[in-house]
Amino acid sequence: MVVLRVTLLEGRPLEKKRELVRRLTEMASRLLEEPYEEVRVILYEVRRDQWAAGGVLFSDKEGA
Amino acid sequence: MVVLRVTLLEGRPLEKKRELVRRLTEMASRLLEEPYEEVRVILYEVRRDQWAAGGVLFSDKEGA
Amino acid sequence: MVVLRVTLLEGRPLEKKRELVRRLTEMASRLLEEPYEEVRVILYEVRRDQWAAGGVLFSDKEGA
Amino acid sequence: MVVLRVTLLEGRPLEKKRELVRRLTEMASRLLEEPYEEVRVILYEVRRDQWAAGGVLFSDKEGA
Amino acid sequence: MVVLRVTLLEGRPLEKKRELVRRLTEMASRLLEEPYEEVRVILYEVRRDQWAAGGVLFSDKEGA
Amino acid sequence: MVVLRVTLLEGRPLEKKRELVRRLTEMASRLLEEPYEEVRVILYEVRRDQWAAGGVLFSDKEGA
């Protein structure tokens, strides 16, 4: 079993997330020699006012 | 202190969650010999489009 | 790189979260001698019906 | 699927951990109506110098 | 920024881990249109006596 | 209650970790108006071969 938890800013379209989990699963399954079904992916979609780099929330960054 | 983090699909009724945290706390407290108050439970309720098994989001599974 | 994940009850005002991430970043950067930009903070805001201490959800506690 | 992550101080005997994961699995499976096999438990055993309450590492607490 | 946390059983050779983080980074960067450097991967290598499926520790499973 | 989880490269001296958890606790307690004892800090010390930025493990970076 492998669990991949992906923390990313919210707002990606469903199609993107669908492709992301499929591709990550394929790769982890192949490289780690785990059965396909035993790879689990959880997406943690974080709001821009819940994530900071360099002490500044993404919601406060110019052009964010 | 013990921290239990439970990742589950969202949508369970409150009564279920209430019973779950009570029972998990009782068991962890007893088995690990930790004071009752020192067992903390956090529920991470994940949407069906944020969780995948075998590369497929739960929101895309038939009958999911 | 340092990642700080802060699990807290939801409902704090934006100004509070802004100050929190700034201060935590300053402190971690200074004490751990990491470049300021390399300190990342993620806030996990949890609902009162998703967090329990002593087996009781915060949403069920008197005065919670 | 349900994932339970248990953060606890290291040092419990194997027999204790064995019983803990069995009991937590039974309870989560029953209450959440998840197939037994779909409950996964991960133990994060933390050293006493990696965990603090009230600003003091457990390794620094009297009688810890 | 994207953070991928991979929970896996310990014991993979370094070369495998090296390839895993490289490939996951490439894929996440491309699909999520994040700068390459902004993809961070953390591997949580878990011992067999710290992970259970179906209530049984991997260290207790036949052939595990 | 507030839980701060700090993911950092392993190898910091105990005195540094001691000061880090004390300072983070003071700040979180004050800013979030939580009782001092209710702030918990967990340090996840990660090995250099378990953490990558830009697809490269820290153990493989020059001067790392």
Short mmCIF file of C-alpha atoms in Angstrom, two decimals:
data_model
loop_
_atom_site.label_atom_id
_atom_site.label_comp_id
_atom_site.label_asym_id
_atom_site.label_seq_id
_atom_site.Cartn_x
_atom_site.Cartn_y
_atom_site.Cartn_z
CA MET A 1 0.00 0.00 0.00
CA VAL A 2 1.09 3.52 -0.78
CA VAL A 3 -0.67 6.70 0.26
CA LEU A 4 0.04 9.90 -1.63
CA ARG A 5 -1.23 13.07 -0.06
CA VAL A 6 -1.08 16.08 -2.32
CA THR A 7 -1.38 19.53 -0.77
CA LEU A 8 -2.22 22.10 -3.39
CA LEU A 9 -4.01 25.40 -3.73
CA GLU A 10 -7.70 24.91 -4.40
CA GLY A 11 -9.31 25.82 -7.67
CA ARG A 12 -8.05 23.25 -10.14
CA PRO A 13 -10.73 21.93 -12.51
CA LEU A 14 -12.02 18.42 -11.94
CA GLU A 15 -10.44 17.20 -15.18
CA LYS A 16 -7.03 18.24 -13.92
CA LYS A 17 -7.46 16.47 -10.63
CA ARG A 18 -8.72 13.37 -12.40
CA GLU A 19 -5.63 13.25 -14.58
CA LEU A 20 -3.32 14.03 -11.67
CA VAL A 21 -4.48 11.13 -9.51
CA ARG A 22 -4.41 8.74 -12.46
CA ARG A 23 -0.86 9.64 -13.44
CA LEU A 24 0.51 9.71 -9.90
CA THR A 25 -1.05 6.31 -9.29
CA GLU A 26 0.45 4.82 -12.44
CA MET A 27 3.86 6.08 -11.57
CA ALA A 28 3.85 5.07 -7.91
CA SER A 29 2.46 1.67 -8.80
CA ARG A 30 5.12 1.03 -11.39
CA LEU A 31 8.12 2.37 -9.50
CA LEU A 32 7.22 0.89 -6.14
CA GLU A 33 5.85 -2.35 -7.58
CA GLU A 34 2.59 -1.98 -5.71
CA PRO A 35 -0.71 -3.27 -7.07
CA TYR A 36 -2.54 -0.49 -8.84
CA GLU A 37 -5.52 -0.69 -6.51
CA GLU A 38 -3.23 -0.34 -3.48
CA VAL A 39 -2.18 3.19 -4.39
CA ARG A 40 -4.41 5.76 -2.72
CA VAL A 41 -4.28 9.47 -3.43
CA ILE A 42 -5.79 12.16 -1.25
CA LEU A 43 -5.93 15.78 -2.40
CA TYR A 44 -5.79 18.46 0.28
CA GLU A 45 -7.04 21.56 -1.43
CA VAL A 46 -5.98 24.56 0.59
CA ARG A 47 -7.47 28.04 0.33
CA ARG A 48 -5.22 30.99 -0.49
CA ASP A 49 -5.78 32.44 2.96
CA GLN A 50 -4.57 29.19 4.54
CA TRP A 51 -1.15 28.91 2.97
CA ALA A 52 1.89 31.11 3.30
CA ALA A 53 5.39 31.20 1.86
CA GLY A 54 7.92 33.62 3.30
CA GLY A 55 5.42 34.68 5.94
CA VAL A 56 2.83 36.01 3.49
CA LEU A 57 -0.50 34.35 2.75
CA PHE A 58 -1.04 33.55 -0.93
CA SER A 59 -4.22 35.63 -0.74
CA ASP A 60 -2.05 38.65 0.12
CA LYS A 61 0.52 38.18 -2.62
CA GLU A 62 0.33 40.44 -5.66
CA GLY A 63 -0.91 38.60 -8.66
CA ALA A 64 -1.76 35.60 -6.52
CA MET B 1 -1.19 12.43 24.74
CA VAL B 2 -2.50 10.60 21.71
CA VAL B 3 -3.74 12.19 18.50
CA LEU B 4 -5.99 10.19 16.20
CA ARG B 5 -6.55 11.63 12.77
CA VAL B 6 -9.31 9.93 10.83
CA THR B 7 -9.49 10.49 7.09
CA LEU B 8 -12.90 9.53 5.74
CA LEU B 9 -15.25 10.43 2.95
CA GLU B 10 -17.49 13.32 3.93
CA GLY B 11 -21.19 12.90 4.43
CA ARG B 12 -21.56 10.94 7.64
CA PRO B 13 -24.31 12.21 9.95
CA LEU B 14 -23.29 14.07 13.07
CA GLU B 15 -24.57 11.29 15.32
CA LYS B 16 -22.18 8.87 13.64
CA LYS B 17 -19.21 11.14 14.05
CA ARG B 18 -20.15 11.76 17.67
CA GLU B 19 -20.20 8.05 18.40
CA LEU B 20 -17.00 7.43 16.42
CA VAL B 21 -14.90 9.93 18.35
CA ARG B 22 -16.30 8.71 21.67
CA ARG B 23 -15.55 5.07 20.96
CA LEU B 24 -12.11 5.67 19.48
CA THR B 25 -11.22 7.79 22.49
CA GLU B 26 -12.37 5.14 24.96
CA MET B 27 -10.38 2.47 23.22
CA ALA B 28 -7.18 4.47 22.76
CA SER B 29 -7.36 5.70 26.35
CA ARG B 30 -7.78 2.21 27.74
CA LEU B 31 -5.23 0.40 25.57
CA LEU B 32 -2.56 3.07 25.72
CA GLU B 33 -3.24 3.98 29.35
CA GLU B 34 -3.59 7.64 28.54
CA PRO B 35 -5.89 9.94 30.48
CA TYR B 36 -9.22 10.24 28.72
CA GLU B 37 -8.86 13.98 28.23
CA GLU B 38 -5.45 13.48 26.60
CA VAL B 39 -6.89 11.64 23.60
CA ARG B 40 -7.65 14.02 20.75
CA VAL B 41 -9.46 13.03 17.58
CA ILE B 42 -9.51 15.04 14.38
CA LEU B 43 -11.77 14.08 11.48
CA TYR B 44 -10.57 14.92 7.99
CA GLU B 45 -13.66 14.70 5.85
CA VAL B 46 -12.61 14.41 2.24
CA ARG B 47 -14.83 15.05 -0.78
CA ARG B 48 -15.36 12.31 -3.34
CA ASP B 49 -13.47 14.32 -5.93
CA GLN B 50 -10.46 14.55 -3.62
CA TRP B 51 -9.81 10.87 -2.99
CA ALA B 52 -8.77 8.14 -5.39
CA ALA B 53 -8.11 4.41 -5.16
CA GLY B 54 -6.55 2.64 -8.12
CA GLY B 55 -6.16 5.95 -9.91
CA VAL B 56 -9.89 6.75 -10.04
CA LEU B 57 -11.58 9.45 -7.99
CA PHE B 58 -14.44 8.18 -5.84
CA SER B 59 -16.69 10.68 -7.59
CA ASP B 60 -15.97 8.84 -10.85
CA LYS B 61 -16.60 5.34 -9.58
CA GLU B 62 -19.86 3.68 -10.48
CA GLY B 63 -22.17 3.41 -7.53
CA ALA B 64 -19.75 5.46 -5.44
CA MET C 1 12.98 24.15 3.99
CA VAL C 2 10.62 23.99 6.92
CA VAL C 3 6.91 23.22 6.75
CA LEU C 4 4.68 24.26 9.62
CA ARG C 5 1.20 22.82 9.64
CA VAL C 6 -1.12 24.44 12.13
CA THR C 7 -4.33 22.63 13.03
CA LEU C 8 -6.78 25.00 14.67
CA LEU C 9 -10.51 25.49 15.05
CA GLU C 10 -11.93 27.48 12.17
CA GLY C 11 -13.30 30.93 12.61
CA ARG C 12 -10.29 33.14 13.24
CA PRO C 13 -10.38 36.46 11.39
CA LEU C 14 -8.08 36.90 8.43
CA GLU C 15 -6.01 39.51 10.25
CA LYS C 16 -5.22 36.98 12.96
CA LYS C 17 -4.17 34.33 10.48
CA ARG C 18 -2.05 36.85 8.63
CA GLU C 19 -0.18 37.79 11.79
CA LEU C 20 0.15 34.16 12.86
CA VAL C 21 1.85 32.99 9.70
CA ARG C 22 4.14 36.01 9.68
CA ARG C 23 5.27 35.53 13.25
CA LEU C 24 5.69 31.77 13.01
CA THR C 25 7.72 32.23 9.85
CA GLU C 26 10.00 34.82 11.45
CA MET C 27 10.63 32.62 14.43
CA ALA C 28 11.22 29.40 12.53
CA SER C 29 13.47 31.17 10.07
CA ARG C 30 15.59 32.71 12.80
CA LEU C 31 15.86 29.71 15.09
CA LEU C 32 16.39 27.12 12.38
CA GLU C 33 18.56 29.39 10.21
CA GLU C 34 16.44 28.76 7.17
CA PRO C 35 15.92 31.39 4.48
CA TYR C 36 12.73 33.31 5.12
CA GLU C 37 11.19 32.23 1.82
CA GLU C 38 11.87 28.58 2.63
CA VAL C 39 9.46 28.55 5.58
CA ARG C 40 6.00 27.43 4.50
CA VAL C 41 2.94 27.52 6.74
CA ILE C 42 -0.29 25.67 6.09
CA LEU C 43 -3.38 26.28 8.23
CA TYR C 44 -5.77 23.38 8.67
CA GLU C 45 -8.96 24.98 9.89
CA VAL C 46 -11.12 22.30 11.45
CA ARG C 47 -14.84 22.59 12.16
CA ARG C 48 -16.13 22.13 15.70
CA ASP C 49 -17.89 18.95 14.68
CA GLN C 50 -14.60 17.50 13.39
CA TRP C 51 -12.49 17.78 16.50
CA ALA C 52 -12.84 16.07 19.86
CA ALA C 53 -10.99 16.15 23.18
CA GLY C 54 -11.84 13.58 25.81
CA GLY C 55 -14.23 11.88 23.40
CA VAL C 56 -16.54 14.89 22.98
CA LEU C 57 -16.78 16.98 19.82
CA PHE C 58 -16.12 20.68 20.40
CA SER C 59 -19.55 21.36 18.89
CA ASP C 60 -21.07 19.37 21.77
CA LYS C 61 -19.15 21.05 24.57
CA GLU C 62 -20.95 23.60 26.71
CA GLY C 63 -19.85 27.09 25.91
CA ALA C 64 -17.83 25.82 22.97
CA MET D 1 -11.72 3.48 2.71
CA VAL D 2 -10.76 4.95 6.05
CA VAL D 3 -7.27 5.91 7.13
CA LEU D 4 -6.51 6.23 10.84
CA ARG D 5 -3.25 7.85 11.73
CA VAL D 6 -2.29 7.50 15.37
CA THR D 7 0.40 9.77 16.77
CA LEU D 8 1.75 8.42 20.02
CA LEU D 9 4.92 8.43 22.06
CA GLU D 10 7.23 5.62 21.02
CA GLY D 11 8.01 2.72 23.25
CA ARG D 12 4.83 0.66 23.37
CA PRO D 13 5.40 -3.10 23.12
CA LEU D 14 4.48 -4.80 19.89
CA GLU D 15 1.62 -6.69 21.52
CA LYS D 16 0.01 -3.40 22.50
CA LYS D 17 0.29 -1.99 19.00
CA ARG D 18 -1.06 -5.19 17.55
CA GLU D 19 -4.14 -5.01 19.74
CA LEU D 20 -4.58 -1.30 19.14
CA VAL D 21 -4.71 -1.55 15.35
CA ARG D 22 -7.04 -4.55 15.54
CA ARG D 23 -9.50 -2.84 17.86
CA LEU D 24 -9.46 0.50 16.07
CA THR D 25 -10.06 -1.29 12.78
CA GLU D 26 -12.99 -3.27 14.15
CA MET D 27 -14.62 -0.17 15.53
CA ALA D 28 -14.08 2.04 12.49
CA SER D 29 -15.26 -0.73 10.19
CA ARG D 30 -18.43 -1.29 12.17
CA LEU D 31 -19.37 2.32 12.83
CA LEU D 32 -18.53 3.64 9.38
CA GLU D 33 -19.79 0.54 7.56
CA GLU D 34 -16.55 0.14 5.68
CA PRO D 35 -15.20 -3.26 4.64
CA TYR D 36 -12.74 -4.50 7.20
CA GLU D 37 -9.90 -4.64 4.69
CA GLU D 38 -10.52 -1.01 3.73
CA VAL D 39 -9.54 0.33 7.13
CA ARG D 40 -5.86 1.24 7.23
CA VAL D 41 -4.03 2.27 10.39
CA ILE D 42 -0.67 4.00 10.48
CA LEU D 43 1.20 4.52 13.75
CA TYR D 44 3.43 7.56 14.02
CA GLU D 45 5.68 6.83 16.94
CA VAL D 46 7.23 10.06 18.12
CA ARG D 47 10.28 10.36 20.34
CA ARG D 48 10.04 12.24 23.63
CA ASP D 49 12.33 14.93 22.32
CA GLN D 50 10.00 15.49 19.34
CA TRP D 51 6.78 16.24 21.16
CA ALA D 52 5.85 19.12 23.42
CA ALA D 53 2.82 20.16 25.44
CA GLY D 54 2.74 23.58 27.02
CA GLY D 55 6.02 24.44 25.36
CA VAL D 56 8.03 21.71 27.09
CA LEU D 57 9.37 18.59 25.37
CA PHE D 58 8.23 15.36 26.97
CA SER D 59 11.89 14.44 27.40
CA ASP D 60 12.26 17.50 29.65
CA LYS D 61 9.22 16.86 31.82
CA GLU D 62 9.76 15.49 35.31
CA GLY D 63 8.80 11.87 35.55
CA ALA D 64 8.26 11.74 31.79
CA MET E 1 3.75 25.35 -4.40
CA VAL E 2 2.77 21.71 -4.17
CA VAL E 3 3.68 19.32 -1.37
CA LEU E 4 3.53 15.59 -2.02
CA ARG E 5 3.79 13.38 1.00
CA VAL E 6 4.31 9.74 0.20
CA THR E 7 3.66 7.18 2.92
CA LEU E 8 5.29 3.86 2.07
CA LEU E 9 6.76 0.86 3.77
CA GLU E 10 10.43 1.37 4.55
CA GLY E 11 13.15 -0.56 2.84
CA ARG E 12 13.26 0.74 -0.71
CA PRO E 13 16.76 1.31 -2.06
CA LEU E 14 17.98 4.87 -2.41
CA GLU E 15 18.02 4.63 -6.19
CA LYS E 16 14.29 3.86 -6.16
CA LYS E 17 13.48 6.78 -3.92
CA ARG E 18 15.63 9.05 -6.03
CA GLU E 19 13.72 8.09 -9.17
CA LEU E 20 10.37 8.29 -7.41
CA VAL E 21 10.79 11.87 -6.23
CA ARG E 22 12.13 12.95 -9.62
CA ARG E 23 9.24 11.45 -11.53
CA LEU E 24 6.54 12.62 -9.16
CA THR E 25 7.99 16.12 -9.28
CA GLU E 26 8.05 16.17 -13.08
CA MET E 27 4.48 15.05 -13.29
CA ALA E 28 3.08 17.36 -10.63
CA SER E 29 4.99 20.29 -12.08
CA ARG E 30 3.69 19.67 -15.57
CA LEU E 31 0.07 18.89 -14.73
CA LEU E 32 -0.36 21.59 -12.12
CA GLU E 33 1.76 24.15 -13.97
CA GLU E 34 3.91 24.81 -10.95
CA PRO E 35 7.57 25.76 -11.20
CA TYR E 36 9.73 22.69 -10.88
CA GLU E 37 11.48 24.01 -7.79
CA GLU E 38 8.14 24.62 -6.08
CA VAL E 39 7.26 20.92 -5.94
CA ARG E 40 8.37 19.38 -2.67
CA VAL E 41 8.23 15.68 -1.91
CA ILE E 42 8.48 14.15 1.54
CA LEU E 43 8.77 10.40 2.02
CA TYR E 44 7.32 8.93 5.19
CA GLU E 45 8.90 5.52 5.46
CA VAL E 46 6.86 3.43 7.86
CA ARG E 47 8.02 0.26 9.55
CA ARG E 48 6.07 -2.98 9.07
CA ASP E 49 5.03 -2.95 12.71
CA GLN E 50 3.56 0.55 12.29
CA TRP E 51 1.12 -0.08 9.45
CA ALA E 52 -1.97 -2.24 9.33
CA ALA E 53 -4.56 -3.17 6.72
CA GLY E 54 -7.65 -5.07 7.80
CA GLY E 55 -6.55 -4.82 11.40
CA VAL E 56 -3.31 -6.76 10.95
CA LEU E 57 0.16 -5.23 11.08
CA PHE E 58 2.23 -5.85 7.96
CA SER E 59 4.87 -7.42 10.19
CA ASP E 60 2.28 -10.05 11.17
CA LYS E 61 1.11 -10.89 7.66
CA GLU E 62 2.32 -14.09 6.06
CA GLY E 63 4.94 -13.44 3.47
CA ALA E 64 5.08 -9.79 4.50
CA MET F 1 -6.40 23.31 21.31
CA VAL F 2 -3.81 23.96 18.65
CA VAL F 3 -1.50 21.40 17.09
CA LEU F 4 1.65 22.58 15.35
CA ARG F 5 3.45 20.02 13.29
CA VAL F 6 6.90 21.07 12.17
CA THR F 7 8.56 19.16 9.36
CA LEU F 8 12.27 19.82 9.29
CA LEU F 9 15.50 18.14 8.28
CA GLU F 10 16.89 16.04 11.10
CA GLY F 11 20.07 16.92 12.88
CA ARG F 12 19.25 19.97 14.97
CA PRO F 13 20.69 19.88 18.49
CA LEU F 14 18.31 19.27 21.36
CA GLU F 15 18.77 22.80 22.71
CA LYS F 16 17.52 24.19 19.40
CA LYS F 17 14.45 22.02 19.38
CA ARG F 18 13.77 22.88 23.00
CA GLU F 19 13.82 26.59 22.21
CA LEU F 20 11.80 26.14 19.03
CA VAL F 21 8.87 24.39 20.70
CA ARG F 22 8.88 26.89 23.57
CA ARG F 23 8.82 29.90 21.28
CA LEU F 24 6.25 28.50 18.87
CA THR F 25 4.02 27.61 21.82
CA GLU F 26 4.27 31.08 23.32
CA MET F 27 3.41 32.71 20.05
CA ALA F 28 0.53 30.43 19.13
CA SER F 29 -0.88 30.68 22.63
CA ARG F 30 -0.79 34.45 22.63
CA LEU F 31 -2.04 35.09 19.12
CA LEU F 32 -4.77 32.45 19.14
CA GLU F 33 -5.72 33.05 22.77
CA GLU F 34 -5.38 29.39 23.63
CA PRO F 35 -4.28 28.19 27.07
CA TYR F 36 -0.56 27.55 27.07
CA GLU F 37 -1.00 23.88 27.95
CA GLU F 38 -3.37 23.43 25.01
CA VAL F 39 -0.70 24.11 22.42
CA ARG F 40 0.96 20.90 21.27
CA VAL F 41 3.99 20.77 19.01
CA ILE F 42 5.19 17.71 17.13
CA LEU F 43 8.51 17.69 15.30
CA TYR F 44 8.79 15.50 12.23
CA GLU F 45 12.49 15.15 11.64
CA VAL F 46 13.05 13.98 8.10
CA ARG F 47 16.24 12.44 6.75
CA ARG F 48 18.02 14.04 3.80
CA ASP F 49 17.20 11.04 1.64
CA GLN F 50 13.50 11.47 2.41
CA TRP F 51 12.96 15.03 1.26
CA ALA F 52 13.22 16.55 -2.18
CA ALA F 53 12.87 20.01 -3.67
CA GLY F 54 12.80 20.39 -7.44
CA GLY F 55 12.91 16.63 -7.83
CA VAL F 56 16.27 16.17 -6.11
CA LEU F 57 16.74 14.59 -2.68
CA PHE F 58 18.56 16.83 -0.21
CA SER F 59 21.10 14.04 0.20
CA ASP F 60 21.94 14.44 -3.49
CA LYS F 61 22.29 18.22 -3.50
CA GLU F 62 25.76 19.70 -3.55
CA GLY F 63 26.71 21.20 -0.24
CA ALA F 64 23.55 19.78 1.34
#
